[in-house]
mmCIF file of C-alpha atoms in Angstrom:
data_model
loop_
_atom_site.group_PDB
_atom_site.id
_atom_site.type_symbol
_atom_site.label_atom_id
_atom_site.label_comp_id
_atom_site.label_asym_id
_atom_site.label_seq_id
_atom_site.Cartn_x
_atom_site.Cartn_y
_atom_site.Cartn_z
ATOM 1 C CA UNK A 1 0.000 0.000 0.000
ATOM 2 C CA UNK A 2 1.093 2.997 -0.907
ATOM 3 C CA UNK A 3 0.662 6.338 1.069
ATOM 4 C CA UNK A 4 -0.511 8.917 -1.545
ATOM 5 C CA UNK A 5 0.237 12.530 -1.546
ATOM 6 C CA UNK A 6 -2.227 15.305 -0.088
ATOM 7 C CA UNK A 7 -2.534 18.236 -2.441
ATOM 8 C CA UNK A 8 -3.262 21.459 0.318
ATOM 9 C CA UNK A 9 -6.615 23.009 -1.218
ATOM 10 C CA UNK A 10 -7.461 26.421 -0.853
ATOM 11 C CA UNK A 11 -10.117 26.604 1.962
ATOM 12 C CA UNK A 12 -11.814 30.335 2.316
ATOM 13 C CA UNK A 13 -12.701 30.919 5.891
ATOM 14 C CA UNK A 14 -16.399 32.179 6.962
ATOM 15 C CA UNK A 15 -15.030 35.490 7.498
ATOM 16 C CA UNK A 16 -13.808 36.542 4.547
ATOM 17 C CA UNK A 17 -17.305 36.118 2.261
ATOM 18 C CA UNK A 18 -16.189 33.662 -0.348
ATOM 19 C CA UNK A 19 -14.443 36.149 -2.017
ATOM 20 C CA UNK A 20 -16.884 38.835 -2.018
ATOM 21 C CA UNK A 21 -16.481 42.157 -0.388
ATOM 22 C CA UNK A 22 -19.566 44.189 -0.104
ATOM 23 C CA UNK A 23 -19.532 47.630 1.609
ATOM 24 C CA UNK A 24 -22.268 48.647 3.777
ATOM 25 C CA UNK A 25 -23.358 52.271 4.686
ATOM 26 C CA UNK A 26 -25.491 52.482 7.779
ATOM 27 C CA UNK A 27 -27.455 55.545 8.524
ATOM 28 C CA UNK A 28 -27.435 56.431 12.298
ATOM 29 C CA UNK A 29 -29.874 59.296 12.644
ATOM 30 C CA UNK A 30 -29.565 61.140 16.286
ATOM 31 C CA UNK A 31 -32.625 60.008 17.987
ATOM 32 C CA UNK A 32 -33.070 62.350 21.410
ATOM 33 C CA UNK A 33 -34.003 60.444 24.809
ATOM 34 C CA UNK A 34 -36.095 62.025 27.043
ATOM 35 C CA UNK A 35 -35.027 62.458 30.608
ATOM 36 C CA UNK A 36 -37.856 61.091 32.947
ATOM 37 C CA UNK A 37 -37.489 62.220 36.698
ATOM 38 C CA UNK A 38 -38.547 59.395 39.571
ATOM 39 C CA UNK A 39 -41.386 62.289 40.513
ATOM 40 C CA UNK A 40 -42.612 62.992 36.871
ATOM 41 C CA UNK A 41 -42.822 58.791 36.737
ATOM 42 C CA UNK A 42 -44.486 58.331 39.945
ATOM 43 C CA UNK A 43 -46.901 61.161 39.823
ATOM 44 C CA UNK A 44 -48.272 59.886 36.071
ATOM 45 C CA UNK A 45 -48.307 56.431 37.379
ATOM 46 C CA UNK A 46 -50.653 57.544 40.054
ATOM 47 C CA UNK A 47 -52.679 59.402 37.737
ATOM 48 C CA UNK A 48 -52.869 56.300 35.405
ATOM 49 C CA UNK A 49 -53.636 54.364 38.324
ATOM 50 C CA UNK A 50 -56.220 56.558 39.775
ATOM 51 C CA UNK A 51 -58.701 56.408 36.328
ATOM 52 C CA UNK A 52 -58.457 52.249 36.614
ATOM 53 C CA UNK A 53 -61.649 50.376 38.133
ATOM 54 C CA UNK A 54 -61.239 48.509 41.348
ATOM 55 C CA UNK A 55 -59.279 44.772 41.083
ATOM 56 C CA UNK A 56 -62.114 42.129 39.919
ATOM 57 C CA UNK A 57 -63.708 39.980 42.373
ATOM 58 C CA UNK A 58 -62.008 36.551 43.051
ATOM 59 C CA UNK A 59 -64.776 34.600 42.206
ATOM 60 C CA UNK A 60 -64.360 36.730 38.793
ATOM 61 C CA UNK A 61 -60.364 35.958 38.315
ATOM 62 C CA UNK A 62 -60.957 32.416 38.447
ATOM 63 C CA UNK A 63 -64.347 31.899 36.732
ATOM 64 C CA UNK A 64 -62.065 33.681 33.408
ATOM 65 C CA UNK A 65 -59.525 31.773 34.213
ATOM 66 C CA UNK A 66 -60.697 28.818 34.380
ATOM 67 C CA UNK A 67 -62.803 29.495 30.476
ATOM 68 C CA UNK A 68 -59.428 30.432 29.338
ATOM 69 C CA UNK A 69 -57.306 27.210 30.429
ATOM 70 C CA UNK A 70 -59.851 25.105 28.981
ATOM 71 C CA UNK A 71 -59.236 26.896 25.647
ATOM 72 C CA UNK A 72 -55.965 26.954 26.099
ATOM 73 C CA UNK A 73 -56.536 22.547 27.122
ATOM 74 C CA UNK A 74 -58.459 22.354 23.997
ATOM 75 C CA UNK A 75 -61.771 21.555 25.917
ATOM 76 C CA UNK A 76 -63.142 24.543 24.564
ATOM 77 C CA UNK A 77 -63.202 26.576 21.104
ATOM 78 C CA UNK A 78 -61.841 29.619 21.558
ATOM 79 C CA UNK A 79 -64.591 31.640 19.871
ATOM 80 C CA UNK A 80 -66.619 29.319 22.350
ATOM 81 C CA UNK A 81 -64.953 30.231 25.489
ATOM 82 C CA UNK A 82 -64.827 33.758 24.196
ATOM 83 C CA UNK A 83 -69.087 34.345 23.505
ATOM 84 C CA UNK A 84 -69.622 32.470 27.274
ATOM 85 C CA UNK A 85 -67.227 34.827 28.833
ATOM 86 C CA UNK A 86 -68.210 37.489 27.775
ATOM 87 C CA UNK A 87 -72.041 37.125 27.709
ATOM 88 C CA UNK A 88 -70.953 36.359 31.067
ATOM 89 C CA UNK A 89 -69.511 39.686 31.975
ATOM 90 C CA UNK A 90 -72.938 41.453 29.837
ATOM 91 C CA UNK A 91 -75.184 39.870 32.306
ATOM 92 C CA UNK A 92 -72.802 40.265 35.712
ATOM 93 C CA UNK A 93 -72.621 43.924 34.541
ATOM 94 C CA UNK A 94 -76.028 44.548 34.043
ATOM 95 C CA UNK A 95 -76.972 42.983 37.188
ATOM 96 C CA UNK A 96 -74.259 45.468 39.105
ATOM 97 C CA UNK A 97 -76.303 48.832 37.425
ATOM 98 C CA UNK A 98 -79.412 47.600 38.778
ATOM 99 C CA UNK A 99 -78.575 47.313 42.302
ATOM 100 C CA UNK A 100 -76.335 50.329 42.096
ATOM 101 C CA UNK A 101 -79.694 52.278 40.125
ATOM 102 C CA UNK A 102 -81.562 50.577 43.297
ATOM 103 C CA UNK A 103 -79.084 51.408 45.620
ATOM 104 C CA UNK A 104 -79.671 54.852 45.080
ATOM 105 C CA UNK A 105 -83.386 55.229 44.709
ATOM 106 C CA UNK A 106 -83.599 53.341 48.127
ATOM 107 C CA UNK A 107 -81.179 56.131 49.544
ATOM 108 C CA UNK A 108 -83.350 59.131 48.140
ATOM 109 C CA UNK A 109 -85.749 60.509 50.230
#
């Protein structure tokens, strides 16, 4: 057996592009940051805050919750899941102006 000679071949590297050399312009325009202060953050966080409605009733959280892991499961359509919940919130709503409407006629004089 005889050992036979290896030729070196030219290998290009990643790096170099085969060969090709392409030049790139990149256009960095100056885009300004604004400076927030902790008190300019806080006090519109507290005004965001103030204009949200109360948190949702437990019983709420995980009736929704529930509708929307068994869509996630596969149990349940999504469009499904979607009409119950929120027919579901239609008629809890509803039901909330009525005693607040009743509420306040019982409070009249």
């Amino acid at each position: 057996m005889a050992k036979t000679a290896e030729t070196p071949q030219q290998q290009t590297h990643a790096g170099d592009g085969g060969g090709l050399h392409l030049h790139l312009r990149t256009l960095h325009p100056p885009v300004p940051v604004p400076y927030v202060s902790k008190e300019e953050l806080t006090s519109t966080a507290r005004a965001a805050t103030a204009r949200m409605p109360g948190s949702p009733p437990v019983k709420d959280l995980a009736f929704y919750g529930g509708l929307g892991a068994l869509a996630v499961a596969g149990a349940l359509e999504w469009p499904v899941a979607l009409a119950v919940g929120g027919a579901t919130w239609l008629v809890r709503s509803g039901r909330r102006e009525k005693r607040k409407e009743k509420q306040a006629a019982g409070a009249r004089p």
